[in-house]
Amino acid sequence: EVQLVESGGGLVQPGGSLMLSCAASGFAFDRSAMSWVRQAPGQGPEWVSFISSTGGSKTYADSVKGRFTISRDNEKSTVFLQLDSLKIEDTAMYYCAKAKEGYDYCSIPWCYDDYRGQGTQVTVSS
């Protein structure tokens, strides 16, 4: 059974930082592309970042480029998202997503499963 467990969110002031983690199990993590997607209340999902199975290729949405960094530890089956220089508009629930079987890298949402974990809330407020 696939499980994705996100953690690390919280309340932070503008300009602050957070490190999100997503612990994965139930599938071949080291052969799967991963992604972070966020959703603010009343808005549709926004795909924030993608990372290849080896971690060698990464893609970022323009809204977070230069501020967020995606990484992964295949030994620990965990994907991370470092959030720096946070803005109020980064406030959202953040989820990780796994690619469909066979995709070791993909930077479009279509390649990813619909399954989501419980998410982790990031709130940026002064």
Tab-separated table of N, CA and C in Angstrom:
chain	number	residue	atom	x	y	z
A	1	GLU	N	0.845	-1.198	0.000
A	1	GLU	CA	0.000	0.000	0.000
A	1	GLU	C	0.881	1.248	0.000
A	2	VAL	N	0.624	2.121	-0.944
A	2	VAL	CA	1.385	3.374	-1.023
A	2	VAL	C	1.003	4.282	0.144
A	3	GLN	N	2.038	4.814	0.777
A	3	GLN	CA	1.811	5.816	1.816
A	3	GLN	C	2.777	6.972	1.619
A	4	LEU	N	2.266	8.172	1.740
A	4	LEU	CA	3.057	9.400	1.710
A	4	LEU	C	2.682	10.201	2.950
A	5	VAL	N	3.674	10.492	3.765
A	5	VAL	CA	3.409	11.205	5.015
A	5	VAL	C	4.225	12.493	5.026
A	6	GLU	N	3.521	13.602	4.901
A	6	GLU	CA	4.170	14.908	4.873
A	6	GLU	C	4.279	15.478	6.280
A	7	SER	N	5.333	16.253	6.503
A	7	SER	CA	5.529	16.899	7.789
A	7	SER	C	6.405	18.125	7.613
A	8	GLY	N	6.500	18.934	8.673
A	8	GLY	CA	7.408	20.063	8.666
A	8	GLY	C	6.763	21.424	8.469
A	9	GLY	N	5.480	21.454	8.208
A	9	GLY	CA	4.819	22.737	8.028
A	9	GLY	C	4.693	23.500	9.327
A	10	GLY	N	4.165	24.712	9.228
A	10	GLY	CA	3.990	25.518	10.424
A	10	GLY	C	3.665	26.946	10.079
A	11	LEU	N	3.688	27.781	11.109
A	11	LEU	CA	3.436	29.212	10.970
A	11	LEU	C	4.770	29.939	10.963
A	12	VAL	N	4.984	30.758	9.967
A	12	VAL	CA	6.254	31.463	9.837
A	12	VAL	C	5.988	32.873	9.321
A	13	GLN	N	6.863	33.787	9.680
A	13	GLN	CA	6.735	35.161	9.211
A	13	GLN	C	7.250	35.294	7.785
A	14	PRO	N	6.789	36.298	7.073
A	14	PRO	CA	7.343	36.530	5.723
A	14	PRO	C	8.855	36.657	5.785
A	15	GLY	N	9.504	36.034	4.812
A	15	GLY	CA	10.958	36.013	4.794
A	15	GLY	C	11.563	34.828	5.508
A	16	GLY	N	10.745	34.085	6.226
A	16	GLY	CA	11.233	32.939	6.988
A	16	GLY	C	11.436	31.698	6.139
A	17	SER	N	11.798	30.610	6.823
A	17	SER	CA	12.102	29.353	6.137
A	17	SER	C	11.439	28.179	6.836
A	18	LEU	N	11.212	27.146	6.060
A	18	LEU	CA	10.723	25.872	6.570
A	18	LEU	C	11.321	24.761	5.725
A	19	MET	N	11.428	23.574	6.315
A	19	MET	CA	11.844	22.387	5.572
A	19	MET	C	10.728	21.354	5.674
A	20	LEU	N	10.147	21.021	4.550
A	20	LEU	CA	9.107	20.009	4.508
A	20	LEU	C	9.715	18.651	4.173
A	21	SER	N	9.125	17.605	4.728
A	21	SER	CA	9.559	16.238	4.440
A	21	SER	C	8.363	15.408	4.021
A	22	CYS	N	8.636	14.412	3.201
A	22	CYS	CA	7.606	13.464	2.790
A	22	CYS	C	8.218	12.070	2.850
A	23	ALA	N	7.771	11.291	3.805
A	23	ALA	CA	8.249	9.923	3.960
A	23	ALA	C	7.364	8.989	3.149
A	24	ALA	N	7.990	8.212	2.281
A	24	ALA	CA	7.248	7.360	1.355
A	24	ALA	C	7.457	5.888	1.669
A	25	SER	N	6.449	5.094	1.375
A	25	SER	CA	6.560	3.650	1.528
A	25	SER	C	5.551	2.970	0.610
A	26	GLY	N	5.784	1.673	0.375
A	26	GLY	CA	4.829	0.894	-0.400
A	26	GLY	C	5.063	0.880	-1.899
A	27	PHE	N	6.168	1.451	-2.338
A	27	PHE	CA	6.489	1.426	-3.767
A	27	PHE	C	7.991	1.610	-3.921
A	28	ALA	N	8.472	1.444	-5.138
A	28	ALA	CA	9.912	1.557	-5.413
A	28	ALA	C	10.309	3.028	-5.483
A	29	PHE	N	10.538	3.601	-4.333
A	29	PHE	CA	10.809	5.039	-4.244
A	29	PHE	C	11.994	5.448	-5.104
A	30	ASP	N	13.053	4.638	-5.096
A	30	ASP	CA	14.270	5.036	-5.812
A	30	ASP	C	14.127	4.941	-7.327
A	31	ARG	N	12.997	4.493	-7.809
A	31	ARG	CA	12.757	4.451	-9.255
A	31	ARG	C	11.631	5.391	-9.670
A	32	SER	N	11.190	6.199	-8.738
A	32	SER	CA	10.019	7.042	-8.997
A	32	SER	C	10.343	8.519	-8.921
A	33	ALA	N	9.916	9.265	-9.951
A	33	ALA	CA	9.936	10.714	-9.826
A	33	ALA	C	8.964	11.113	-8.720
A	34	MET	N	9.269	12.259	-8.110
A	34	MET	CA	8.403	12.773	-7.033
A	34	MET	C	8.127	14.249	-7.277
A	35	SER	N	7.109	14.731	-6.614
A	35	SER	CA	6.732	16.126	-6.802
A	35	SER	C	6.130	16.680	-5.525
A	36	TRP	N	6.143	17.984	-5.428
A	36	TRP	CA	5.406	18.702	-4.387
A	36	TRP	C	4.329	19.540	-5.074
A	37	VAL	N	3.146	19.489	-4.508
A	37	VAL	CA	2.024	20.258	-5.020
A	37	VAL	C	1.352	20.945	-3.840
A	38	ARG	N	0.865	22.148	-4.042
A	38	ARG	CA	0.226	22.877	-2.953
A	38	ARG	C	-1.157	23.342	-3.369
A	39	GLN	N	-1.976	23.550	-2.369
A	39	GLN	CA	-3.328	24.027	-2.636
A	39	GLN	C	-3.765	24.974	-1.538
A	40	ALA	N	-4.099	26.179	-1.936
A	40	ALA	CA	-4.613	27.169	-1.001
A	40	ALA	C	-6.141	27.080	-0.997
A	41	PRO	N	-6.765	27.527	0.080
A	41	PRO	CA	-8.231	27.458	0.170
A	41	PRO	C	-8.901	28.162	-1.006
A	42	GLY	N	-9.830	27.481	-1.629
A	42	GLY	CA	-10.586	28.063	-2.722
A	42	GLY	C	-9.847	28.125	-4.046
A	43	GLN	N	-8.655	27.549	-4.082
A	43	GLN	CA	-7.869	27.573	-5.316
A	43	GLN	C	-7.558	26.153	-5.780
A	44	GLY	N	-7.197	26.028	-7.012
A	44	GLY	CA	-6.807	24.737	-7.552
A	44	GLY	C	-5.390	24.386	-7.158
A	45	PRO	N	-4.984	23.158	-7.390
A	45	PRO	CA	-3.619	22.752	-7.047
A	45	PRO	C	-2.590	23.474	-7.910
A	46	GLU	N	-1.464	23.752	-7.288
A	46	GLU	CA	-0.327	24.328	-8.003
A	46	GLU	C	0.857	23.384	-7.842
A	47	TRP	N	1.386	22.903	-8.932
A	47	TRP	CA	2.536	22.002	-8.894
A	47	TRP	C	3.795	22.835	-8.702
A	48	VAL	N	4.443	22.634	-7.583
A	48	VAL	CA	5.527	23.508	-7.148
A	48	VAL	C	6.886	23.045	-7.670
A	49	SER	N	7.145	21.752	-7.589
A	49	SER	CA	8.471	21.272	-7.953
A	49	SER	C	8.433	19.781	-8.261
A	50	PHE	N	9.395	19.374	-9.112
A	50	PHE	CA	9.514	17.978	-9.519
A	50	PHE	C	10.967	17.552	-9.376
A	51	ILE	N	11.192	16.273	-9.071
A	51	ILE	CA	12.547	15.762	-8.969
A	51	ILE	C	12.599	14.357	-9.555
A	52	SER	N	13.679	14.077	-10.262
A	52	SER	CA	13.840	12.761	-10.865
A	52	SER	C	14.167	11.711	-9.815
A	53	SER	N	14.128	10.454	-10.219
A	53	SER	CA	14.356	9.360	-9.275
A	53	SER	C	15.743	9.423	-8.643
A	54	THR	N	16.722	9.891	-9.389
A	54	THR	CA	18.083	9.985	-8.857
A	54	THR	C	18.359	11.309	-8.170
A	55	GLY	N	17.473	12.268	-8.358
A	55	GLY	CA	17.703	13.601	-7.810
A	55	GLY	C	18.504	14.498	-8.723
A	56	GLY	N	18.898	13.981	-9.888
A	56	GLY	CA	19.749	14.754	-10.765
A	56	GLY	C	19.036	15.809	-11.595
A	57	SER	N	17.731	15.668	-11.743
A	57	SER	CA	16.952	16.645	-12.506
A	57	SER	C	15.844	17.206	-11.641
A	58	LYS	N	15.686	18.519	-11.717
A	58	LYS	CA	14.690	19.208	-10.899
A	58	LYS	C	14.014	20.292	-11.721
A	59	THR	N	12.758	20.531	-11.446
A	59	THR	CA	12.015	21.598	-12.106
A	59	THR	C	11.214	22.341	-11.048
A	60	TYR	N	11.092	23.670	-11.242
A	60	TYR	CA	10.362	24.498	-10.293
A	60	TYR	C	9.340	25.365	-11.025
A	61	ALA	N	8.234	25.612	-10.344
A	61	ALA	CA	7.285	26.595	-10.849
A	61	ALA	C	7.935	27.971	-10.762
A	62	ASP	N	7.555	28.855	-11.685
A	62	ASP	CA	8.135	30.202	-11.686
A	62	ASP	C	7.882	30.927	-10.360
A	63	SER	N	6.762	30.624	-9.739
A	63	SER	CA	6.382	31.316	-8.500
A	63	SER	C	7.315	31.016	-7.330
A	64	VAL	N	8.075	29.919	-7.419
A	64	VAL	CA	8.947	29.533	-6.303
A	64	VAL	C	10.417	29.428	-6.702
A	65	LYS	N	10.698	29.609	-7.975
A	65	LYS	CA	12.071	29.445	-8.463
A	65	LYS	C	13.002	30.403	-7.737
A	66	GLY	N	14.120	29.867	-7.268
A	66	GLY	CA	15.092	30.670	-6.546
A	66	GLY	C	14.820	30.766	-5.050
A	67	ARG	N	13.662	30.292	-4.617
A	67	ARG	CA	13.313	30.347	-3.194
A	67	ARG	C	13.126	28.957	-2.597
A	68	PHE	N	12.648	28.025	-3.379
A	68	PHE	CA	12.402	26.659	-2.895
A	68	PHE	C	13.443	25.715	-3.508
A	69	THR	N	13.797	24.680	-2.742
A	69	THR	CA	14.737	23.675	-3.226
A	69	THR	C	14.208	22.286	-2.914
A	70	ILE	N	14.082	21.477	-3.947
A	70	ILE	CA	13.631	20.102	-3.758
A	70	ILE	C	14.842	19.175	-3.715
A	71	SER	N	14.763	18.153	-2.880
A	71	SER	CA	15.835	17.170	-2.787
A	71	SER	C	15.234	15.847	-2.327
A	72	ARG	N	16.043	14.809	-2.339
A	72	ARG	CA	15.541	13.503	-1.900
A	72	ARG	C	16.675	12.675	-1.329
A	73	ASP	N	16.306	11.744	-0.459
A	73	ASP	CA	17.232	10.784	0.118
A	73	ASP	C	16.655	9.401	-0.158
A	74	ASN	N	17.190	8.727	-1.156
A	74	ASN	CA	16.625	7.435	-1.536
A	74	ASN	C	16.881	6.355	-0.487
A	75	GLU	N	17.921	6.512	0.306
A	75	GLU	CA	18.171	5.556	1.384
A	75	GLU	C	17.068	5.606	2.434
A	76	LYS	N	16.517	6.781	2.616
A	76	LYS	CA	15.466	6.971	3.622
A	76	LYS	C	14.076	7.101	3.006
A	77	SER	N	13.987	6.929	1.690
A	77	SER	CA	12.698	7.045	0.993
A	77	SER	C	11.955	8.319	1.378
A	78	THR	N	12.676	9.412	1.313
A	78	THR	CA	12.111	10.695	1.734
A	78	THR	C	12.443	11.761	0.698
A	79	VAL	N	11.473	12.601	0.425
A	79	VAL	CA	11.690	13.767	-0.431
A	79	VAL	C	11.465	15.013	0.415
A	80	PHE	N	12.260	16.031	0.153
A	80	PHE	CA	12.252	17.251	0.950
A	80	PHE	C	11.900	18.448	0.070
A	81	LEU	N	11.408	19.491	0.734
A	81	LEU	CA	11.239	20.774	0.068
A	81	LEU	C	11.668	21.854	1.048
A	82	GLN	N	12.775	22.503	0.720
A	82	GLN	CA	13.257	23.613	1.523
A	82	GLN	C	12.590	24.884	1.029
A	83	LEU	N	11.915	25.574	1.927
A	83	LEU	CA	11.202	26.797	1.585
A	83	LEU	C	11.930	27.974	2.227
A	84	ASP	N	12.476	28.854	1.426
A	84	ASP	CA	13.160	30.046	1.912
A	84	ASP	C	12.475	31.298	1.373
A	85	SER	N	12.752	32.407	2.019
A	85	SER	CA	12.192	33.700	1.593
A	85	SER	C	10.682	33.597	1.394
A	86	LEU	N	10.029	33.016	2.369
A	86	LEU	CA	8.594	32.741	2.234
A	86	LEU	C	7.781	34.021	2.119
A	87	LYS	N	6.732	33.932	1.322
A	87	LYS	CA	5.816	35.038	1.098
A	87	LYS	C	4.418	34.651	1.575
A	88	ILE	N	3.598	35.629	1.830
A	88	ILE	CA	2.232	35.362	2.282
A	88	ILE	C	1.503	34.464	1.280
A	89	GLU	N	1.778	34.675	0.018
A	89	GLU	CA	1.099	33.885	-1.015
A	89	GLU	C	1.571	32.433	-1.090
A	90	ASP	N	2.561	32.067	-0.306
A	90	ASP	CA	2.980	30.666	-0.222
A	90	ASP	C	2.103	29.881	0.752
A	91	THR	N	1.230	30.561	1.444
A	91	THR	CA	0.331	29.897	2.385
A	91	THR	C	-0.547	28.888	1.657
A	92	ALA	N	-0.491	27.643	2.081
A	92	ALA	CA	-1.235	26.565	1.420
A	92	ALA	C	-1.005	25.268	2.176
A	93	MET	N	-1.789	24.261	1.810
A	93	MET	CA	-1.496	22.902	2.236
A	93	MET	C	-0.549	22.311	1.198
A	94	TYR	N	0.520	21.711	1.669
A	94	TYR	CA	1.529	21.153	0.776
A	94	TYR	C	1.469	19.627	0.817
A	95	TYR	N	1.476	19.034	-0.358
A	95	TYR	CA	1.415	17.584	-0.496
A	95	TYR	C	2.572	17.105	-1.378
A	96	CYS	N	3.025	15.884	-1.143
A	96	CYS	CA	3.929	15.277	-2.107
A	96	CYS	C	3.123	14.288	-2.956
A	97	ALA	N	3.673	13.978	-4.109
A	97	ALA	CA	2.999	13.068	-5.026
A	97	ALA	C	4.040	12.178	-5.687
A	98	LYS	N	3.656	10.954	-5.975
A	98	LYS	CA	4.566	10.030	-6.654
A	98	LYS	C	4.154	9.890	-8.115
A	99	ALA	N	5.160	9.704	-8.935
A	99	ALA	CA	4.877	9.515	-10.356
A	99	ALA	C	4.254	8.140	-10.594
A	100	LYS	N	3.521	8.033	-11.678
A	100	LYS	CA	2.985	6.739	-12.094
A	100	LYS	C	4.148	5.810	-12.404
A	101	GLU	N	3.890	4.517	-12.309
A	101	GLU	CA	4.951	3.533	-12.514
A	101	GLU	C	5.597	3.707	-13.888
A	102	GLY	N	6.920	3.685	-13.865
A	102	GLY	CA	7.654	3.784	-15.113
A	102	GLY	C	8.220	5.156	-15.392
A	103	TYR	N	7.821	6.135	-14.612
A	103	TYR	CA	8.312	7.494	-14.829
A	103	TYR	C	9.426	7.807	-13.818
A	104	ASP	N	10.652	7.816	-14.292
A	104	ASP	CA	11.735	8.181	-13.379
A	104	ASP	C	11.980	9.695	-13.380
A	105	TYR	N	11.367	10.363	-14.326
A	105	TYR	CA	11.354	11.827	-14.292
A	105	TYR	C	10.203	12.330	-15.141
A	106	CYS	N	9.489	13.282	-14.612
A	106	CYS	CA	8.412	13.919	-15.356
A	106	CYS	C	8.076	15.230	-14.680
A	107	SER	N	7.904	16.264	-15.464
A	107	SER	CA	7.621	17.583	-14.896
A	107	SER	C	6.250	18.109	-15.310
A	108	ILE	N	5.334	17.188	-15.600
A	108	ILE	CA	3.955	17.588	-15.860
A	108	ILE	C	3.033	16.786	-14.951
A	109	PRO	N	1.962	17.402	-14.492
A	109	PRO	CA	1.078	16.737	-13.519
A	109	PRO	C	0.494	15.420	-13.991
A	110	TRP	N	0.313	15.279	-15.292
A	110	TRP	CA	-0.330	14.075	-15.819
A	110	TRP	C	0.402	12.803	-15.402
A	111	CYS	N	1.705	12.906	-15.199
A	111	CYS	CA	2.526	11.738	-14.880
A	111	CYS	C	2.366	11.254	-13.446
A	112	TYR	N	1.615	11.980	-12.652
A	112	TYR	CA	1.576	11.682	-11.229
A	112	TYR	C	0.249	11.068	-10.807
A	113	ASP	N	0.364	10.179	-9.807
A	113	ASP	CA	-0.820	9.545	-9.235
A	113	ASP	C	-1.712	10.581	-8.564
A	114	ASP	N	-2.979	10.244	-8.449
A	114	ASP	CA	-3.923	11.117	-7.747
A	114	ASP	C	-3.796	11.016	-6.231
A	115	TYR	N	-3.163	9.944	-5.753
A	115	TYR	CA	-3.065	9.734	-4.302
A	115	TYR	C	-2.282	10.854	-3.631
A	116	ARG	N	-2.779	11.330	-2.507
A	116	ARG	CA	-2.091	12.312	-1.683
A	116	ARG	C	-2.112	11.850	-0.230
A	117	GLY	N	-1.092	12.254	0.492
A	117	GLY	CA	-1.094	12.033	1.933
A	117	GLY	C	-1.999	13.056	2.611
A	118	GLN	N	-1.787	13.228	3.896
A	118	GLN	CA	-2.632	14.161	4.648
A	118	GLN	C	-2.202	15.614	4.440
A	119	GLY	N	-1.004	15.796	3.919
A	119	GLY	CA	-0.495	17.136	3.671
A	119	GLY	C	0.077	17.779	4.928
A	120	THR	N	0.765	18.886	4.734
A	120	THR	CA	1.294	19.671	5.845
A	120	THR	C	1.012	21.141	5.554
A	121	GLN	N	0.459	21.828	6.541
A	121	GLN	CA	0.018	23.207	6.347
A	121	GLN	C	1.179	24.184	6.527
A	122	VAL	N	1.338	25.059	5.564
A	122	VAL	CA	2.300	26.152	5.654
A	122	VAL	C	1.508	27.453	5.687
A	123	THR	N	1.710	28.216	6.741
A	123	THR	CA	1.035	29.504	6.889
A	123	THR	C	2.087	30.583	7.057
A	124	VAL	N	2.062	31.547	6.157
A	124	VAL	CA	3.014	32.656	6.204
A	124	VAL	C	2.232	33.911	6.564
A	125	SER	N	2.542	34.447	7.715
A	125	SER	CA	1.780	35.587	8.213
A	125	SER	C	2.628	36.395	9.176
A	126	SER	N	2.399	37.707	9.158
A	126	SER	CA	3.099	38.575	10.110
A	126	SER	C	2.251	38.782	11.357
